[in-house]
XYZ file of C-alpha atoms in Angstrom:
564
model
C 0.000 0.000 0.000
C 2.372 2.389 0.896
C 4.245 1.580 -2.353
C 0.622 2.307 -4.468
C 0.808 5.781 -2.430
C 3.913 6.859 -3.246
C 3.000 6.510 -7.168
C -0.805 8.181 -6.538
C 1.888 10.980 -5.158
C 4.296 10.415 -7.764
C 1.408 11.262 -10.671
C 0.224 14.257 -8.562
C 3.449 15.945 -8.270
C 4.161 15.298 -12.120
C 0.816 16.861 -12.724
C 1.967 20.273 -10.685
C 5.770 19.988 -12.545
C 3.673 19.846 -15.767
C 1.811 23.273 -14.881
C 4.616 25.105 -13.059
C 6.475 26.163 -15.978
C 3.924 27.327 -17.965
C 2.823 29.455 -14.838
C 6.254 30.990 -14.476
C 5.678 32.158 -18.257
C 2.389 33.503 -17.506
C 3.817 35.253 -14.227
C 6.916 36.905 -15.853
C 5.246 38.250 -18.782
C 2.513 39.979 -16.262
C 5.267 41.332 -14.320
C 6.459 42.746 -18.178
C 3.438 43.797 -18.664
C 3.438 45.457 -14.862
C -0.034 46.812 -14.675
C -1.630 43.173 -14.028
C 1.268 41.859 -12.063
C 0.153 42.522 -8.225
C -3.062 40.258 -9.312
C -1.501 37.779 -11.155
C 1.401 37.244 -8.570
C -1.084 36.549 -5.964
C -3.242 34.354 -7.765
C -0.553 32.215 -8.448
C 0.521 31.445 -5.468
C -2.100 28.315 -4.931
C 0.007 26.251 -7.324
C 3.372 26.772 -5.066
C 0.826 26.335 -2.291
C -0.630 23.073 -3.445
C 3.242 21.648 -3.567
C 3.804 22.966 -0.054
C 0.744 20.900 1.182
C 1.788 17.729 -0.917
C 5.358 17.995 0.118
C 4.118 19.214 3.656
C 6.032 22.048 4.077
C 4.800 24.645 6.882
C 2.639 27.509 5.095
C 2.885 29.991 7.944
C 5.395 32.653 7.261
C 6.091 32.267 3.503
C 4.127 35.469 2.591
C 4.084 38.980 4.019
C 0.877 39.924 5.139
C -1.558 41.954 2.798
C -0.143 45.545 3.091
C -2.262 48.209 5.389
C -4.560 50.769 3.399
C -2.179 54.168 3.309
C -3.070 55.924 7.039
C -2.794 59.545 8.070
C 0.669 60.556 9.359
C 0.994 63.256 12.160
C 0.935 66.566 9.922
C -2.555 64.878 8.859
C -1.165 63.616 5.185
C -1.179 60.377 3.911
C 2.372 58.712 3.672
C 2.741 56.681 0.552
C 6.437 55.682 0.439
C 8.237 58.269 0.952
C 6.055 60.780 -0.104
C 3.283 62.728 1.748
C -0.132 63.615 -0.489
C -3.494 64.968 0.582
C -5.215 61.792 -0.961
C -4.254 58.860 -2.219
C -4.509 58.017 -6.029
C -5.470 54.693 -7.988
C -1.182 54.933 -9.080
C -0.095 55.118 -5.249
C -2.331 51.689 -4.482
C -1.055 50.197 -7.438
C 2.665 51.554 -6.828
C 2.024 49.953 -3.263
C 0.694 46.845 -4.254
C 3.589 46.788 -7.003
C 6.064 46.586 -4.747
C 4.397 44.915 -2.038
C 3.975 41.729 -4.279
C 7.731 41.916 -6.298
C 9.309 42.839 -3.091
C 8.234 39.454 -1.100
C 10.635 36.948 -0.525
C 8.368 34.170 -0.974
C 7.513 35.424 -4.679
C 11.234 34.931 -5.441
C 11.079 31.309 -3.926
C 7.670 30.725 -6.106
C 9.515 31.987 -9.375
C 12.592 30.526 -8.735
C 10.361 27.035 -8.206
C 8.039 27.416 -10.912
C 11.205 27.777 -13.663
C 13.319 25.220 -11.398
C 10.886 22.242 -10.727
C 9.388 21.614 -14.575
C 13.058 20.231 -14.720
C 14.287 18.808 -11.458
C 10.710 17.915 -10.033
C 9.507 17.178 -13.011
C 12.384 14.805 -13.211
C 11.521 13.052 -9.972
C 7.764 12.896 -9.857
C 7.516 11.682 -13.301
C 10.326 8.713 -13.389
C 8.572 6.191 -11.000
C 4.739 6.935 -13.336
C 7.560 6.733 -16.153
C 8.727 3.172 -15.232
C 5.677 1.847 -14.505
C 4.465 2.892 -17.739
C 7.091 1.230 -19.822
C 6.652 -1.752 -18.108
C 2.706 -1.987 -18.945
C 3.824 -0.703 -22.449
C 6.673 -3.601 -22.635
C 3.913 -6.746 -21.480
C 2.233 -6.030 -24.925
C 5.664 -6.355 -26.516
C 8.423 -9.469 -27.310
C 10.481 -8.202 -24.894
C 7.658 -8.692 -22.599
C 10.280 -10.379 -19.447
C 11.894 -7.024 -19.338
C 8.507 -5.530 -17.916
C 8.513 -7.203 -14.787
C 11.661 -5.164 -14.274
C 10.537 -2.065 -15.032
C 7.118 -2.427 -13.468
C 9.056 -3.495 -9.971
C 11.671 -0.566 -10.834
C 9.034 1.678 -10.872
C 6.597 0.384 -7.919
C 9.852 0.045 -5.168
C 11.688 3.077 -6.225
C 8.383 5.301 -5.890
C 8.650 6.351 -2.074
C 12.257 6.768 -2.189
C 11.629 9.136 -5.041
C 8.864 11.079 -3.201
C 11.043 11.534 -0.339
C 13.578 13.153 -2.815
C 10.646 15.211 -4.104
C 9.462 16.520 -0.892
C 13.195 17.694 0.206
C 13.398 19.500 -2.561
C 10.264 21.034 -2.359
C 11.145 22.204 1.158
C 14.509 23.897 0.624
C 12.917 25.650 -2.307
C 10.135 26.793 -0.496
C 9.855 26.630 3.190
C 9.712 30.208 4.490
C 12.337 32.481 5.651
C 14.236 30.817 3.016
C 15.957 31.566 -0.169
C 16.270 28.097 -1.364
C 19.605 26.886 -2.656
C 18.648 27.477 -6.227
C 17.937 31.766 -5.114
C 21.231 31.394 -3.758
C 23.123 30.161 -6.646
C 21.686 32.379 -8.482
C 21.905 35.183 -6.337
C 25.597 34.731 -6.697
C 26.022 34.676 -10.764
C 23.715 37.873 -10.440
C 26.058 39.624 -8.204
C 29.132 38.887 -10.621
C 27.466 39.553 -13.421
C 26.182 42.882 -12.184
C 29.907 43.767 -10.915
C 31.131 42.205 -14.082
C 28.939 44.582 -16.487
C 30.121 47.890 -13.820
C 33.764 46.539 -14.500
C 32.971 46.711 -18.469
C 31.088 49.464 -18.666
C 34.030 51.158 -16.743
C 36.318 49.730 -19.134
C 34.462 51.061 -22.655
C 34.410 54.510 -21.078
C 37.828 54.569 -20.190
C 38.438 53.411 -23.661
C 36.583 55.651 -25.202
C 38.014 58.638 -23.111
C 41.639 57.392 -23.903
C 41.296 57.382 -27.117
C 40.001 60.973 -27.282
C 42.427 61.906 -25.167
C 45.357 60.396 -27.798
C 43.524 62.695 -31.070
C 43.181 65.669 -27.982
C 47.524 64.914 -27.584
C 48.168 64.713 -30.992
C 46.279 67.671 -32.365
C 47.958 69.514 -29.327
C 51.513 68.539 -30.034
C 51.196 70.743 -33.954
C 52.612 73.931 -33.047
C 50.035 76.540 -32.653
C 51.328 78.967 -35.367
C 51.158 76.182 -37.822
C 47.255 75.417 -36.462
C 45.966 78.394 -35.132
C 42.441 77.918 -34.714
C 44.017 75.006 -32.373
C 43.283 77.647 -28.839
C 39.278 77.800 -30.413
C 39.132 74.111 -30.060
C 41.255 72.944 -27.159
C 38.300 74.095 -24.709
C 35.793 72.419 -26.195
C 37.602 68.974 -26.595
C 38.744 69.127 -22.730
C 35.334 69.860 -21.573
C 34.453 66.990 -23.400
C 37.376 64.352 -21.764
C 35.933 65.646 -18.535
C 32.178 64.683 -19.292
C 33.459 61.278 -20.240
C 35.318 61.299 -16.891
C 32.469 62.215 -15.200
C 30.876 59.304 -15.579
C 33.441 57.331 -14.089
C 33.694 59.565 -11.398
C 30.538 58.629 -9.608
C 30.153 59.983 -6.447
C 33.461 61.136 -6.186
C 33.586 65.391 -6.276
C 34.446 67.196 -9.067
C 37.882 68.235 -8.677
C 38.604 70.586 -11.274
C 39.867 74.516 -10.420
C 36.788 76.772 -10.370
C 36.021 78.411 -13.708
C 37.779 82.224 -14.442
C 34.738 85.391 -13.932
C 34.649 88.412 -16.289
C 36.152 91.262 -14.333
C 34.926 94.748 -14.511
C 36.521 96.368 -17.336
C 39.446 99.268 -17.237
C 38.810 102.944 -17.258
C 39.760 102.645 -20.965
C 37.167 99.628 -21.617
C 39.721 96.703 -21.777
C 40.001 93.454 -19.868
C 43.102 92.734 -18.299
C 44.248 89.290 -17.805
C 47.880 88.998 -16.409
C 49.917 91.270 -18.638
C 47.432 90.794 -21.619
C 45.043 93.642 -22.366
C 41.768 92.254 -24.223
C 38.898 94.854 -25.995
C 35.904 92.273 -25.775
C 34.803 90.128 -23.306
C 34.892 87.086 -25.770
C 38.422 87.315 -26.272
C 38.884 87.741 -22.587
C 36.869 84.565 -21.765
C 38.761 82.443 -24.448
C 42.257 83.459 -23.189
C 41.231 82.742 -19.740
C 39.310 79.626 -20.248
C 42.487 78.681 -21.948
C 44.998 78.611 -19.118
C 42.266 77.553 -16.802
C 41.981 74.301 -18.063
C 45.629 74.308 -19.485
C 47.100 74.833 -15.916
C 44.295 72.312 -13.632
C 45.986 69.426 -12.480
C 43.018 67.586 -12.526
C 42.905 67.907 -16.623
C 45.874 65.655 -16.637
C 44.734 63.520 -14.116
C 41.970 63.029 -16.438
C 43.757 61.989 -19.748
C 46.042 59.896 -17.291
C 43.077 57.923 -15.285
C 42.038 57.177 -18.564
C 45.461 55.337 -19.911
C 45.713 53.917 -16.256
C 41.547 52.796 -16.095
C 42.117 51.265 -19.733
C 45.232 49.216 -18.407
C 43.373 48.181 -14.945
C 40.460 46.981 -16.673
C 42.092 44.447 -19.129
C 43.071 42.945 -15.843
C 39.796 43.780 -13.801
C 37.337 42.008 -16.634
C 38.159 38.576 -15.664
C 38.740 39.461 -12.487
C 35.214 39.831 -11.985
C 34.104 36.458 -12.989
C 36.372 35.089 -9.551
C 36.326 38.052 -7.020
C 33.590 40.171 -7.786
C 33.764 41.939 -4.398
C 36.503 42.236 -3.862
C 37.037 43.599 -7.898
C 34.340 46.471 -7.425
C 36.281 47.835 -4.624
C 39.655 48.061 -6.207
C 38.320 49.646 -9.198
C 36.624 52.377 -6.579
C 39.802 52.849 -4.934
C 41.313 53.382 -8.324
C 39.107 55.623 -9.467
C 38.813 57.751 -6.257
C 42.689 57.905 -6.037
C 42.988 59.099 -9.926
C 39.742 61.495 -9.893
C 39.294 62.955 -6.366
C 40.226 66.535 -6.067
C 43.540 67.758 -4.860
C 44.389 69.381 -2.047
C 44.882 72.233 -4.165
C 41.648 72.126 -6.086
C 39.061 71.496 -2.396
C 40.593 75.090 -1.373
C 40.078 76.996 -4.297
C 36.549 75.500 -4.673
C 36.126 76.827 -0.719
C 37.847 80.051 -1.393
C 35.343 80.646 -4.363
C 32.884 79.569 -2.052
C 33.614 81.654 0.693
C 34.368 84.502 -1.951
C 30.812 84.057 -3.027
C 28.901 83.601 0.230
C 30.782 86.287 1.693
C 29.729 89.039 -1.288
C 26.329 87.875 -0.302
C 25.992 88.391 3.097
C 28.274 91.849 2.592
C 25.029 92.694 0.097
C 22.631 91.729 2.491
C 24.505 93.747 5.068
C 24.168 96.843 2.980
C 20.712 96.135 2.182
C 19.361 95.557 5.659
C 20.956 98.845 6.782
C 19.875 100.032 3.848
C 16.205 99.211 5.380
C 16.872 100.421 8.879
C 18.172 103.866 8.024
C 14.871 104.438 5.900
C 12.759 102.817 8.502
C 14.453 105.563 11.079
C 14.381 108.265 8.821
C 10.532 107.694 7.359
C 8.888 106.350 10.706
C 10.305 107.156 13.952
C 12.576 109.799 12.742
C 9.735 111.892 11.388
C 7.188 111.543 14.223
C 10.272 112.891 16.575
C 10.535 115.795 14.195
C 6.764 115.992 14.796
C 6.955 115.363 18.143
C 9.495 118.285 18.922
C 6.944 120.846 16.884
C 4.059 119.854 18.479
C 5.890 121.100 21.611
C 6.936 124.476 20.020
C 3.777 125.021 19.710
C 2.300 123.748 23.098
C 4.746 125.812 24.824
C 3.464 129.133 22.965
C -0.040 128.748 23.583
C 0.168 126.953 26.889
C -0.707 130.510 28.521
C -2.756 132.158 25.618
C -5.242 128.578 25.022
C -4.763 125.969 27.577
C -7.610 123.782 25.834
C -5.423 124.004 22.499
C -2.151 123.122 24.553
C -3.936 120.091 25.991
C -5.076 118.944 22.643
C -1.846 119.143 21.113
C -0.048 116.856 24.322
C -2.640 114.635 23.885
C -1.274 114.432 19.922
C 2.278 114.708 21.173
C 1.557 112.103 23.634
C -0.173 109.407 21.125
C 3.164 109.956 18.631
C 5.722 109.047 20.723
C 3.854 105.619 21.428
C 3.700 105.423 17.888
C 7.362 106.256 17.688
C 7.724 103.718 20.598
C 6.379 100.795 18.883
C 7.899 101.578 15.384
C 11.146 101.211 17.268
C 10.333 97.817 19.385
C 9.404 96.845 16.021
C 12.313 98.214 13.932
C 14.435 96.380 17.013
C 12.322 93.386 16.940
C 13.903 93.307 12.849
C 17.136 93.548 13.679
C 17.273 90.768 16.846
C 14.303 89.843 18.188
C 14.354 89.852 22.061
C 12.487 86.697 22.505
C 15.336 85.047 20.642
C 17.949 86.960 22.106
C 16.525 85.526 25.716
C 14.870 82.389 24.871
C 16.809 80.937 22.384
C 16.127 80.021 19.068
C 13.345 76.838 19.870
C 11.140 79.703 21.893
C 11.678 82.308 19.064
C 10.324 79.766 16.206
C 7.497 79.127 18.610
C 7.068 82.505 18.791
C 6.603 82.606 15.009
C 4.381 80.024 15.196
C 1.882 81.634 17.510
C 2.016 85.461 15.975
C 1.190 83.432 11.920
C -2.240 83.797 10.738
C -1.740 79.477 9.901
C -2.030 76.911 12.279
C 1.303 76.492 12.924
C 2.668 73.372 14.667
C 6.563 73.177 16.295
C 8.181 69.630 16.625
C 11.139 68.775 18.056
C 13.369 71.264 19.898
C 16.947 72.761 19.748
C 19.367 71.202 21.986
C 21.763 73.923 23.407
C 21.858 77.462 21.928
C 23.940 77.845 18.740
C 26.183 80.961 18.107
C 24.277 84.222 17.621
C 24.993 85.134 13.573
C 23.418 81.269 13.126
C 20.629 81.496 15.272
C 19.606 85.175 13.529
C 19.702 83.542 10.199
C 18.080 80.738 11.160
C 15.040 82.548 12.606
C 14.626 85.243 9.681
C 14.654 82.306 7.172
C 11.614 80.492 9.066
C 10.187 83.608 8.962
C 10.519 84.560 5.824
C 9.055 80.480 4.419
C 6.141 81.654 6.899
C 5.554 84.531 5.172
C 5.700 82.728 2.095
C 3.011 80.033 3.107
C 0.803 82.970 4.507
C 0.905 84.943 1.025
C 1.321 82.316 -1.617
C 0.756 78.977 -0.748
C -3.126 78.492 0.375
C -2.195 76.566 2.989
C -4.678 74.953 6.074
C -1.928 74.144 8.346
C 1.989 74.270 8.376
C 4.727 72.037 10.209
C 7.694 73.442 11.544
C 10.329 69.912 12.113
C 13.124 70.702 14.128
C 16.068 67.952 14.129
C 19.361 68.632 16.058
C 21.995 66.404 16.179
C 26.016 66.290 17.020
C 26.939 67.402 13.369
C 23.610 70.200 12.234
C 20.573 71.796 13.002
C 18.265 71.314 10.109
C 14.359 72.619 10.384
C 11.879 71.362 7.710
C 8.906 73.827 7.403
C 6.218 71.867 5.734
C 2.626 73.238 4.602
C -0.325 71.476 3.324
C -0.743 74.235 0.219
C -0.949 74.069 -3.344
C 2.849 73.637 -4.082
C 4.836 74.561 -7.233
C 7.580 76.637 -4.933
C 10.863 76.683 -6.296
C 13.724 79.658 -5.910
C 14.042 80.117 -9.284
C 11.069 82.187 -9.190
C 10.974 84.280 -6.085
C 13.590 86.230 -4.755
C 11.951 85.358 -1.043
C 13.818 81.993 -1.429
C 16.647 83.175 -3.079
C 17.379 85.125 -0.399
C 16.861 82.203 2.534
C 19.553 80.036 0.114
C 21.606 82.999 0.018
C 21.671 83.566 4.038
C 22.748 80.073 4.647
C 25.204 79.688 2.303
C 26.900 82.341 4.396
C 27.473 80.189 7.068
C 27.910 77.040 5.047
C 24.199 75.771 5.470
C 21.948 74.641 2.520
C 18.057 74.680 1.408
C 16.264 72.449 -0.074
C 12.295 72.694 -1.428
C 10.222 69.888 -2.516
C 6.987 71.265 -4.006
C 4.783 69.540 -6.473
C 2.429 70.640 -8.123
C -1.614 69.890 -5.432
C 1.650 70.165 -2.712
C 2.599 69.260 0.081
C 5.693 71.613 -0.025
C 8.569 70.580 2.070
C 11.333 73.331 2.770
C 14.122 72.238 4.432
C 17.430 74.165 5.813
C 20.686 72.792 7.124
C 23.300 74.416 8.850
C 26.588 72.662 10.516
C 25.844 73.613 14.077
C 26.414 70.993 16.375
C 23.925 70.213 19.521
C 25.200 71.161 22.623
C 23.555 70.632 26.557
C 22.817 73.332 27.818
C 24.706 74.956 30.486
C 24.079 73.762 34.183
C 22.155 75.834 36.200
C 23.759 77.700 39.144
């Protein structure tokens, strides 16, 4: 009996080895197709299933569970990956669902079973059915005595060959698994994906070198026997470099920072060195020249390229043994030919600093620019008026006391005009409440005097130097302002996140989006007061919103000091 079993089993499981590779087609080209995958990777999971139950491994685990509709978050938006929207669309559940099904493990273990068991199950389920067959096939036959052989072959060798079945079913898909066949294949994937990075690598170096050999020999002609050869040298180097760059990566660009126009002479030229140039054209050219003439890095780049070339010969098979460790001597080779020099990181930070510090020398002049005609049209005047009012009082205090009265009550009333121009006017230049409080009171502060509903998360650990909390405060400010004018916006977020490196403050609004500094000078001017103290902004605003404004600024968090 337990022999008859084991072929009952036998013809099942050849029955699901029959249909599983024909299911993996149907799967993968759905996933091609990628608008019916999510359904059609679920609804194929009962043939995987049914093996599980025939080969009795444990269903629990092998699937995540069905993902959770999209929820509010805390700012009251819904979160759908890692963006926030006011509503989800049909595209976010299907996105979600998308990645949901393709991203669980257990799909990988049914596709890599569905394509693997047609061939090994299919293999063992189907040779016992296979022998008995031949041997009811070979009865009808002359060599009818060899049937008894193959009918016995195939009756005694059936549970031994179920047994095989079933372990194979369970280390392809018993959950929290990746099966030995995910594994293996796992591990050609990885080489082949460091392999193609190594070759890809390889061409562009290629390619680069050999530009850079017709850049060398078109260079080496004297000039005065080519001399359109200065019109074209540019160009060609600006070239190399965009080849480089994509060997580069992630590693910074280390080239010398491009030469400015300079204000012209009292006579109209453009001096550069000892060379006197009448257009700015001819100025640029000369310049542009020797910049990229004299940059290290320009040589670097036509020498990384012989050097890459050479390394990747090597590297190529390389890959097929070590892919690992391959990858990461062709990054330390790159980074060690392409990073920027010494040389080239400070005169990218002088230019920098050169630029960040003509900005907040502008702003400088502006703002006092503001005060003095805040002084001399408000509180300036009303003294002037103030000091009239009692000339006059003081003349008719004897001859009309009733007048006299009226004009102190006038006098009176200005100077707490005055009064509060000036708290004001202060107020603009350092607000008290941050001078006092600190810069997590002063944003709170802000929040309370907007016209929004303004919530503050998160707090500022320590009080960071003066010049950083000022600009810090104004820029909030100012991204309120901007809400309150522009934005139609219900409610706004203000994020605060200090740790030991920065202080970085997200102000996020529920609005209609479509910010962007390129067409405002509002956040021009917040990128611009950063940048003076090394601190960047960045604003995420889609069209519908939400619009996410964050600034970052190296100011590490400090306890505050203990209390006496």
């Amino acid at each position: 009996m337990r022999q008859a079993r084991a072929v009952w089993r036998s013809v099942q499981l050849l029955g699901v080895a029959l249909l599983s590779l024909p299911m993996f087609v149907w799967v993968f080209a759905n996933c091609s197709i990628v608008v019916t995958a999510p359904m059609v990777i679920k609804d194929s999971r009962w043939l995987p299933n049914l093996a599980r139950r025939l080969a009795g491994v444990p269903l629990d685990g092998v699937y995540w569970p069905d993902p959770p509709p999209p929820t509010l978050d805390e700012d009251g938006l819904y979160r759908v990956g890692d963006n926030l929207v006011k509503k989800p669309r049909w595209y976010d559940e299907f996105d979600r669902l998308l990645h949901w099904a393709i991203d669980d493990p257990g799909t990988r273990r049914d596709l890599n079973w569905m394509f693997a068991n047609f061939f090994v199950g299919g293999v063992l389920a189907g040779l016992a059915p296979g022998l008995i067959g031949l041997g009811i096939w070979l009865a009808f036959t002359p060599q009818w005595p060899f049937a008894l052989v193959a009918l016995a072959a195939g009756y005694l060798a059936a549970p031994w060959l179920v047994q095989v079945h079933n372990r194979w079913s369970y280390v392809m898909l018993k959950a929290k698994h990746d099966g030995v066949m995910f594994r293996f294949w796992a591990r050609v994937r990885g080489r082949i994906k460091v392999l193609w990075f190594v070759t890809v690598h390889f061409l562009l170096a290629l390619g680069t070198a050999l530009t850079s050999t017709v850049v060398l020999v078109i260079g080496a002609v004297p000039i005065h026997v080519w001399g359109l050869w200065i019109f074209a040298w540019v160009p060609l180097v600006m070239m190399i470099r965009e080849l480089t760059s994509f060997r580069r990566k992630d590693i910074p660009a280390p080239y010398m920072p491009a030469p400015m126009l300079p204000p012209p002479r009292p006579d109209g030229m453009y001096r550069y060195r000892n060379q006197l140039h009448k257009t700015p054209t001819s100025y640029m050219r000369s310049a542009r020249y020797r910049w990229v003439m004299t940059d290290v890095a320009t040589w670097r780049d036509f020498a990384s390229a012989y050097v890459d070339t050479l390394f990747g010969l090597v590297a190529i098979p390389m890959a097929v043994f070590a892919p690992s460790w391959t990858r990461s001597l062709q990054l330390k080779v790159s980074r060690w030919l392409l990073a920027p020099t010494t040389q080239a990181v400070l005169a990218q930070r002088v230019q920098q600093l050169t630029t960040t510090r003509a900005d907040a020398t502008d702003a400088q002049a502006a703002e006092l620019r503001r005060i003095e005609r805040d002084l001399h049209d408000g509180a300036q005047a009303r003294l002037v008026a103030m000091g009239l009012h009692l000339g006059a009082v003081e003349r008719l205090i004897d001859q009309d006391p009733a007048a006299a009265k009226s004009l102190v009550a006038k006098t009176k009333a200005a100077s707490a005009e005055a009064l509060t121009e000036l708290r004001d006017l202060v107020r603009g230049i350092h607000p008290p409440v941050l001078a006092e409080r600190g810069l997590g009171d002063a944003l709170r502060a802000l929040a309370l005097d907007s016209p929004l509903k303004v919530t503050v998360e998160g707090k500022v650990i320590g009080r960071p130097a003066s010049p950083i909390e000022s600009a810090v405060y104004f820029a909030v400010s100012e991204l309120l302002t901007n809400v309150a004018k522009h934005a139609a916006a219900t409610r706004v977020i203000i994020h605060i996140r200090h740790s030991e490196h920065a202080l970085e403050i997200s102000v996020i609004d529920d609005g209609r989006g479509g910010a962007s500094p390129e067409r405002g000078t509002g956040l021009r001017g917040v990128q611009r007061r950063l940048a003076t103290f090394d601190g960047t902004f960045d604003v995420t605003s889609p069209p519908g919103g939400p619009t996410i404004a964050t600034l970052k600024v190296p100011s590490p968090a400090t306890p505050p000091p203990a209390q006496p």
